[in-house]
Coordinates of C-alpha atoms in Angstrom, one line a residue:
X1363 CA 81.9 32.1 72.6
X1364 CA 82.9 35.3 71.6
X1365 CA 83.0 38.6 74.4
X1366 CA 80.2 40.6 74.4
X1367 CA 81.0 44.2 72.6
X1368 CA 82.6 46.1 75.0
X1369 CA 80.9 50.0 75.3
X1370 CA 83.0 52.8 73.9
X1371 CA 84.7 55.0 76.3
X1372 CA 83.1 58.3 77.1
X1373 CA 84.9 61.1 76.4
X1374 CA 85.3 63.2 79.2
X1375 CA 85.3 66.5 76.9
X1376 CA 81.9 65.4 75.7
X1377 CA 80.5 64.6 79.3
X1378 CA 81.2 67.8 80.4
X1379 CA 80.1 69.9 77.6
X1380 CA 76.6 68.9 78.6
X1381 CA 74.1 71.4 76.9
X1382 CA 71.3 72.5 78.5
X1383 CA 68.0 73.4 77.2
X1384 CA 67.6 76.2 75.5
X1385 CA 65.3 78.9 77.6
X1386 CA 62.8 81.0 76.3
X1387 CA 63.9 84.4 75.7
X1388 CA 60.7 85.3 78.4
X1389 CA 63.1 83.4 81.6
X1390 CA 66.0 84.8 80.7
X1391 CA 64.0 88.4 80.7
X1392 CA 62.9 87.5 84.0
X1393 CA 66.0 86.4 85.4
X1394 CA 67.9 89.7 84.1
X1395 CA 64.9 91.8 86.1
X1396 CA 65.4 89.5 89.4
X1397 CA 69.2 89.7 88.9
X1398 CA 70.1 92.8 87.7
X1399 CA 68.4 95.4 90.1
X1400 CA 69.7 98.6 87.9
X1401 CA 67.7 96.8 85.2
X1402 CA 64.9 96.2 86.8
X1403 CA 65.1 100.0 88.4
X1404 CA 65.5 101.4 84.6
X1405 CA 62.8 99.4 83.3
X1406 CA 60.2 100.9 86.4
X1407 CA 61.6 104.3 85.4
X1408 CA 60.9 104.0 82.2
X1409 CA 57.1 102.3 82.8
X1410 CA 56.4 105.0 85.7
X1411 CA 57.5 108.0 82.9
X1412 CA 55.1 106.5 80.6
X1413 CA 51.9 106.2 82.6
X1414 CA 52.5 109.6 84.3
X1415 CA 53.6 111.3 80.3
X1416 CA 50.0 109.2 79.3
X1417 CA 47.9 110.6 82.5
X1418 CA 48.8 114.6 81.6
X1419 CA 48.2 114.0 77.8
X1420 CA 44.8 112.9 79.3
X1421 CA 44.4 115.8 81.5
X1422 CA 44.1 113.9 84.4
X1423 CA 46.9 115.4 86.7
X1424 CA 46.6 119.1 87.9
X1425 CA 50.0 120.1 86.4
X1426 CA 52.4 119.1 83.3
X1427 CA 54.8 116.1 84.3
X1428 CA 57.6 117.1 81.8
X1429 CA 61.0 117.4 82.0
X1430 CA 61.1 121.2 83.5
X1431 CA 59.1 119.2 86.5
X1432 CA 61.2 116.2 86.6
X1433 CA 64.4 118.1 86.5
X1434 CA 62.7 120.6 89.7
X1435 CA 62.1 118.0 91.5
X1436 CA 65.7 116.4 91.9
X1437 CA 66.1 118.9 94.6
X1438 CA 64.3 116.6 96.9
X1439 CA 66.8 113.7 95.3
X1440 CA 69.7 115.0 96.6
X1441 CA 69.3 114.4 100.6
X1442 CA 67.7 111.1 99.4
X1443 CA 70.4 110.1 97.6
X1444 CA 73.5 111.1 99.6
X1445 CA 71.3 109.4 103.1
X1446 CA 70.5 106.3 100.8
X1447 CA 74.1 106.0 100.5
X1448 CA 75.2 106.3 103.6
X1449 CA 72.2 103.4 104.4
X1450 CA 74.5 101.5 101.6
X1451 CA 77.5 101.1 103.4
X1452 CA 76.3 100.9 106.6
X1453 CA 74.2 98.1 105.9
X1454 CA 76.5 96.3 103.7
X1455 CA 78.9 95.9 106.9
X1456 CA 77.0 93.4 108.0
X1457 CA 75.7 91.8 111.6
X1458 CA 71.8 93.9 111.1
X1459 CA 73.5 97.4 110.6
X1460 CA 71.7 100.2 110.0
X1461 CA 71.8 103.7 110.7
X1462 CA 68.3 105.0 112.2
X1463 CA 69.8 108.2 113.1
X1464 CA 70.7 109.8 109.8
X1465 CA 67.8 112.1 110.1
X1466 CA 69.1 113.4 113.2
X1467 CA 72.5 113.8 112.8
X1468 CA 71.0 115.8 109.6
X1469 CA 69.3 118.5 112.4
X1470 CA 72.3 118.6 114.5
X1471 CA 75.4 119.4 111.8
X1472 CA 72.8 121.5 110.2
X1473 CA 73.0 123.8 113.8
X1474 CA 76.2 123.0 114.2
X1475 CA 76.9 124.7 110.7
X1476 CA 74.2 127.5 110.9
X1477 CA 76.1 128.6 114.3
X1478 CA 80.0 128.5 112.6
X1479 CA 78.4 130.0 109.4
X1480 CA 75.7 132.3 110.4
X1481 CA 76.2 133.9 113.6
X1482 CA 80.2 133.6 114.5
X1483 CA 80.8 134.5 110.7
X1484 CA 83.2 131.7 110.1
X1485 CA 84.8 131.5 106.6
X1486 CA 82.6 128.8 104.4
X1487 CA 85.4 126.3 104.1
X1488 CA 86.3 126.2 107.8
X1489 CA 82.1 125.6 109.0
X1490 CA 82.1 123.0 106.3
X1491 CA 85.4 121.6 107.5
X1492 CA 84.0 121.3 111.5
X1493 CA 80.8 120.3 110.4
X1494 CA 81.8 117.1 108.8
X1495 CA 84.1 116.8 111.7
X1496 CA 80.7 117.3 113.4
X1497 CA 79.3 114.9 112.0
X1498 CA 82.5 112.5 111.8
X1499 CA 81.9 112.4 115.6
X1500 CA 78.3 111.6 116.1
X1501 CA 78.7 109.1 114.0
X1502 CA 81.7 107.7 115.5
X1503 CA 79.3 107.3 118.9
X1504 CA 77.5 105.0 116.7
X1505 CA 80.3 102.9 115.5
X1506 CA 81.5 102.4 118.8
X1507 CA 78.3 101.0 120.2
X1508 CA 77.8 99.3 117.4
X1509 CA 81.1 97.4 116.8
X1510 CA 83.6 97.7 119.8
X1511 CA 80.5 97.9 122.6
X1512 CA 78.0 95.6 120.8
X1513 CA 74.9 96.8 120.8
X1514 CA 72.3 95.9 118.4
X1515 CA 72.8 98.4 115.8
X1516 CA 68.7 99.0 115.6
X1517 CA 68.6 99.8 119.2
X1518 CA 71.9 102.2 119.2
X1519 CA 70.8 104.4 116.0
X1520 CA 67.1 104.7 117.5
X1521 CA 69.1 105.6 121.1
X1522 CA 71.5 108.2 119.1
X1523 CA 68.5 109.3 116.6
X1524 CA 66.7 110.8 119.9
X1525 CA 69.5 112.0 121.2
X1526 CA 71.0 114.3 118.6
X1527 CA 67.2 114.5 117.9
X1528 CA 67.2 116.4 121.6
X1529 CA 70.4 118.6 121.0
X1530 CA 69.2 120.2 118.4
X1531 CA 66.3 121.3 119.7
X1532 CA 68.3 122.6 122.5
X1533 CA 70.9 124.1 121.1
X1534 CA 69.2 126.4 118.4
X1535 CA 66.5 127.0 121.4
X1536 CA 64.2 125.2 119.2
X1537 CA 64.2 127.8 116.3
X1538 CA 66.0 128.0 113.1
X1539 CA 69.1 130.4 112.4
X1540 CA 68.6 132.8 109.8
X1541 CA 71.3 135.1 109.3
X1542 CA 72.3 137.0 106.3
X1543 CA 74.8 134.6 105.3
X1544 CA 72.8 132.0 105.6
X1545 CA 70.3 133.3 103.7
X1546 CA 73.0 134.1 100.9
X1547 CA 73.7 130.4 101.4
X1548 CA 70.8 129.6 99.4
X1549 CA 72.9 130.2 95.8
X1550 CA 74.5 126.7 96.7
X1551 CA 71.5 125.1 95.9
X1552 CA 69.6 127.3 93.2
X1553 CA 68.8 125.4 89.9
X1554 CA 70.8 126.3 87.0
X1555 CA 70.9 126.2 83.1
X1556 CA 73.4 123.4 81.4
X1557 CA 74.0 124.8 77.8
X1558 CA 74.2 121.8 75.3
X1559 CA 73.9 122.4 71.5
X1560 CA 70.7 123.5 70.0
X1561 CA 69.3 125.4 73.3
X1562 CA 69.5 124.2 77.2
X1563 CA 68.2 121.7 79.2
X1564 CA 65.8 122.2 82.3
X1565 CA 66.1 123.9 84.9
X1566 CA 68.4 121.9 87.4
X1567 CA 69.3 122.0 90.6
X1568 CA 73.0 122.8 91.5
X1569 CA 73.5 120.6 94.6
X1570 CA 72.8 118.0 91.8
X1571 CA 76.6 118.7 90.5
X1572 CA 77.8 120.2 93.9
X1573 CA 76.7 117.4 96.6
X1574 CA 75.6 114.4 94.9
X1575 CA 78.1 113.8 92.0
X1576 CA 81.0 114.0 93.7
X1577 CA 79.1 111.9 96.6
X1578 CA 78.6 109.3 93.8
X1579 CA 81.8 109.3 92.5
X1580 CA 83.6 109.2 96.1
X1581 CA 81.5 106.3 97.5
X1582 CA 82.0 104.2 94.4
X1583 CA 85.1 104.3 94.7
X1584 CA 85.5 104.0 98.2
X1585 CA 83.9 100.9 97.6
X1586 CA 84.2 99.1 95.1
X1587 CA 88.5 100.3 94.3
X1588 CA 89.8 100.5 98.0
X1589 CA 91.1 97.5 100.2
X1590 CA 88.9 99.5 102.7
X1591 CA 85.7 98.7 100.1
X1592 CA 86.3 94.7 100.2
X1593 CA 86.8 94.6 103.8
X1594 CA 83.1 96.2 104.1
X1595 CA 81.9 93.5 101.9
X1596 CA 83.6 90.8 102.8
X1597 CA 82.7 91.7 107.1
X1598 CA 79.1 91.8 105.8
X1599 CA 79.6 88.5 103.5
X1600 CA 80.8 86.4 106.8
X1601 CA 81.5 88.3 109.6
X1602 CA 83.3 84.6 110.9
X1603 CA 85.4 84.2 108.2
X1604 CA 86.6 88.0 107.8
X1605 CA 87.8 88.2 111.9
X1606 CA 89.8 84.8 111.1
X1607 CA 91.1 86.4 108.1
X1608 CA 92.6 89.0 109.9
X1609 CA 90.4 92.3 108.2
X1610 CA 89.6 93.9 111.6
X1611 CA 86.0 93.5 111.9
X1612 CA 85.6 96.3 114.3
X1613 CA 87.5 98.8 112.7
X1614 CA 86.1 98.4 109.7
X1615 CA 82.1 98.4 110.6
X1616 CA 82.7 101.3 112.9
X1617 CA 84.5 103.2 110.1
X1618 CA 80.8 102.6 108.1
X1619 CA 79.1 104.3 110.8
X1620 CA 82.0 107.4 110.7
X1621 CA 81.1 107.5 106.9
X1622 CA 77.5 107.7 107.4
X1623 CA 77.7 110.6 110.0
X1624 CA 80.0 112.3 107.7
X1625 CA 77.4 111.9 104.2
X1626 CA 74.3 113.6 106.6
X1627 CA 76.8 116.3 107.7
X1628 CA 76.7 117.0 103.6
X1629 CA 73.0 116.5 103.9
X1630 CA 72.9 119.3 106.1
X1631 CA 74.7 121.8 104.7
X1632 CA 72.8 120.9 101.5
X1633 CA 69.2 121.5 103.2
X1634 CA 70.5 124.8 105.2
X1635 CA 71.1 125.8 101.6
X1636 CA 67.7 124.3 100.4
X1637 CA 65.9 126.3 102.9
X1638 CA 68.2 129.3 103.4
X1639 CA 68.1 128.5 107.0
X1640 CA 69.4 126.2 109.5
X1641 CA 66.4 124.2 110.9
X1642 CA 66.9 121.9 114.0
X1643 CA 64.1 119.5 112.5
X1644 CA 65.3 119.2 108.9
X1645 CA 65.7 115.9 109.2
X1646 CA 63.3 114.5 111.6
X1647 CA 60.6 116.3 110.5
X1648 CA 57.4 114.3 109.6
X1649 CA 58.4 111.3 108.5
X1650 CA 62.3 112.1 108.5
X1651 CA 64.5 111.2 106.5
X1652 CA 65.9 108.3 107.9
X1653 CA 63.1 105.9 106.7
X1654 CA 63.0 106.8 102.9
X1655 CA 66.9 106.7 102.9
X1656 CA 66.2 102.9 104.1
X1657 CA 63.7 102.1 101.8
X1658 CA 65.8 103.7 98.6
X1659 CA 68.5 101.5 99.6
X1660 CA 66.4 98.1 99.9
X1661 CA 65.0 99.0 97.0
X1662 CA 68.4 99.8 95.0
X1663 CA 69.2 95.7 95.9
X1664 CA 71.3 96.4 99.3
X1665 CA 70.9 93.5 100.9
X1666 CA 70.0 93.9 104.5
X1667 CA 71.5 90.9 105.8
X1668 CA 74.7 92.6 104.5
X1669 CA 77.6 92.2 101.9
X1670 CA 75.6 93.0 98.8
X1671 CA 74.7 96.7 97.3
X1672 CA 75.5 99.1 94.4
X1673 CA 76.0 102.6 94.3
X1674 CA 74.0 102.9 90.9
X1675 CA 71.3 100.7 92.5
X1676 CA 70.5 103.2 95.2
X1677 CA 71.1 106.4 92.7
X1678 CA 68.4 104.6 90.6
X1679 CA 65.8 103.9 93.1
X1680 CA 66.1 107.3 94.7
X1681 CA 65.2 108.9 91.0
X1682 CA 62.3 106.3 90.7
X1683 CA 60.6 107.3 94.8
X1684 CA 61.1 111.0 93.7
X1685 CA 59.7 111.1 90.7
X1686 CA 57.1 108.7 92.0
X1687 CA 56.0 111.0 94.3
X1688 CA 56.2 113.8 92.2
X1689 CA 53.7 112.0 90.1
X1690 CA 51.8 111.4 92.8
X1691 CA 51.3 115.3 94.0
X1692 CA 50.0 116.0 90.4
X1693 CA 47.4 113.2 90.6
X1694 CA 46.1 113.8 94.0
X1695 CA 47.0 117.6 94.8
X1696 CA 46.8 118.6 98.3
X1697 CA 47.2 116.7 102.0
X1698 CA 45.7 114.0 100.3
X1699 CA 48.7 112.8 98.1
X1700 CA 51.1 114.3 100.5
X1701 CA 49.4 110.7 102.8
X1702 CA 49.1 108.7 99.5
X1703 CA 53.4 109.6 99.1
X1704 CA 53.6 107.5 102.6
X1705 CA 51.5 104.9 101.6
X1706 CA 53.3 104.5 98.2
X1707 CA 56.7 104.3 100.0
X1708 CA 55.3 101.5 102.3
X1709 CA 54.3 99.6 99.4
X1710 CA 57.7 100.1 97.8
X1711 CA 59.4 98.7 100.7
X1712 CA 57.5 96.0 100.7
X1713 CA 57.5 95.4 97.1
X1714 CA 61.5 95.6 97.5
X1715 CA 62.0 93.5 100.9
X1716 CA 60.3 91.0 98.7
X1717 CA 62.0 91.1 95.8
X1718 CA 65.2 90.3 97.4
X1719 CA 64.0 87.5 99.3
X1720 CA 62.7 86.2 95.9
X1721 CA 66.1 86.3 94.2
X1722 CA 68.0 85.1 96.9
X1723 CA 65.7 82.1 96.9
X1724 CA 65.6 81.3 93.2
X1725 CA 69.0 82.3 92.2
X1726 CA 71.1 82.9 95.2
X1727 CA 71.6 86.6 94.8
X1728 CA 70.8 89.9 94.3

């Protein structure tokens, strides 16, 4: 009886070249919107350009939403930016941080400054030299509760956020600081012409090129070409695996929460430009600023369990709330929109909180 044929051996080249289905180019769309945050951000620019550009051909908004408008209204994108970044590497530390005191610190170094620059005369560099150092500090208090004392970082940032809240009020006797040279101040943030071949473009704000591109460029690298940068991410990957690997947890978490106090002194010296004043509410003011710095950064794709976030992310989704909002005025002019802003930026949140949860479920990332 002869042996049964025996089966040809598989090669293990072909078993592992396995090729799988081809998807249709609609999934692999959706998987680059879910994945790819600055995508997706780009592609809701675009979109929210286009419905506003096709609402003032209509004549439906009170104004023109054009480029002179767009390009006026990055002067609210510059504190939103700088405190979205801050929210950035705060929250990408890891172990729930955040920094609910941003707003705050904002009022405080914006006192502190007012007082070194405004009435003791101080030259610029050395007020804007203390009043990062200013802000260095308060946000040191932070990092120390935070990392070496352990406190929950959502209860010591809403402790802090009324306490510097409370000295600024104090201090400045609850009224702003309006000297001469602070007044003068206001050239730092006056919009400007960029000449480019053929004419100019709009009208744009110089804290644009003074605060937030060097901000950008700084915190990019910081984290993303420094040892320091990988030891934020990995602490906010696995908090676990970083103390057994030696990184110094604490350290490097409370350093975040230096950082962040540092970025809102910037933000302060920035707004006492803004308003040619030094107000002890700039940043606690209505709705403060601490809560749309949060949102722009969810929605930028910082993860808020921690280890995950862009810079470009957060520069994106701070354009998109801006000119959101912008849009927004022009549609429903008065107190009315001004309410309709807060209830967009609820829905982004929302929009964004779920979002992430999505792609972490059905691809295991931002």
């Amino acid at each position: 009886m002869s042996a049964p044929p025996s089966t040809p051996p598989v090669d293990a080249t072909t078993a592992t070249n396995v090729v799988d289905p081809p998807r249709s180019w609609a999934s692999r769309a959706l998987q680059a919107l879910l994945t790819q945050r600055i995508v997706l951000l780009a592609v809701l620019i675009v979109i929210l350009l286009g419905v506003m550009t096709i609402l003032d051909v209509s004549g439906l908004l009170s104004g023109s939403y054009n480029a002179d408008y767009l390009a006026a209204a990055l002067i609210s994108a510059v504190p939103l930016a700088l405190l979205g970044l801050a929210q950035l590497i705060v929250i990408t530390s890891g172990r729930g941080g955040i920094d609910l005191s941003v707003g705050s610190m904002v009022s405080l170094t914006g006192i502190v400054f007012g007082y070194l620059y405004g009435i003791l005369e101080l030259p610029l560099v050395v007020a804007i030299v203390i009043t990062v150092l200013a802000g260095a500090l308060a946000g040191a208090v932070n990092g120390v509760l935070v990392s070496y004392i352990g406190f929950p970082a959502l209860i010591a940032t809403l402790a802090t956020f009324y306490m510097y809240r409370s000295l600024a009020l104090v201090v400045s006797g609850q009224k702003p600081i309006n000297a001469p040279a602070i007044q003068q101040f206001y050239d730092a943030a006056r919009a400007v012409e960029l000449p480019v071949i053929g004419g100019v473009l709009p009208l744009v704000p110089l804290g644009v090129f003074t605060f937030l591109l060097p901000a950008i460029v700084l915190v990019w690298l910081g984290m993303n070409k420094t040892t320091w940068g990988r030891r934020v991410y990995a602490i906010g990957t696995n908090d676990v695996a970083a103390v057994w690997a030696g990184l110094g947890n604490k350290s490097t978490r409370a350093s975040a929460y230096v950082l962040s106090g540092v970025i809102s002194s910037v933000v302060a010296i920035y707004t006492v430009a803004q308003f040619a004043s030094a107000r002890p509410d700039a940043g606690t003011s209505g709705n403060g600023m601490a809560l749309p710095a949060i949102t722009i950064a969810v929605l930028g794709g910082v993860a808020i369990t921690g280890g995950i976030g862009r810079v470009a992310g957060v520069v994106l989704a701070a354009l998109l709330i801006v000119w959101l909002n912008a849009g927004i005025l022009l549609l429903v002019p008065g107190n009315e929109g001004s309410q309709l802003q807060l209830f967009a930026l609820g829905a982004v949140l929302v929009f964004a909180a779920l979002l992430n949860g999505l792609t972490k479920r059905k691809y295991g990332g931002i």
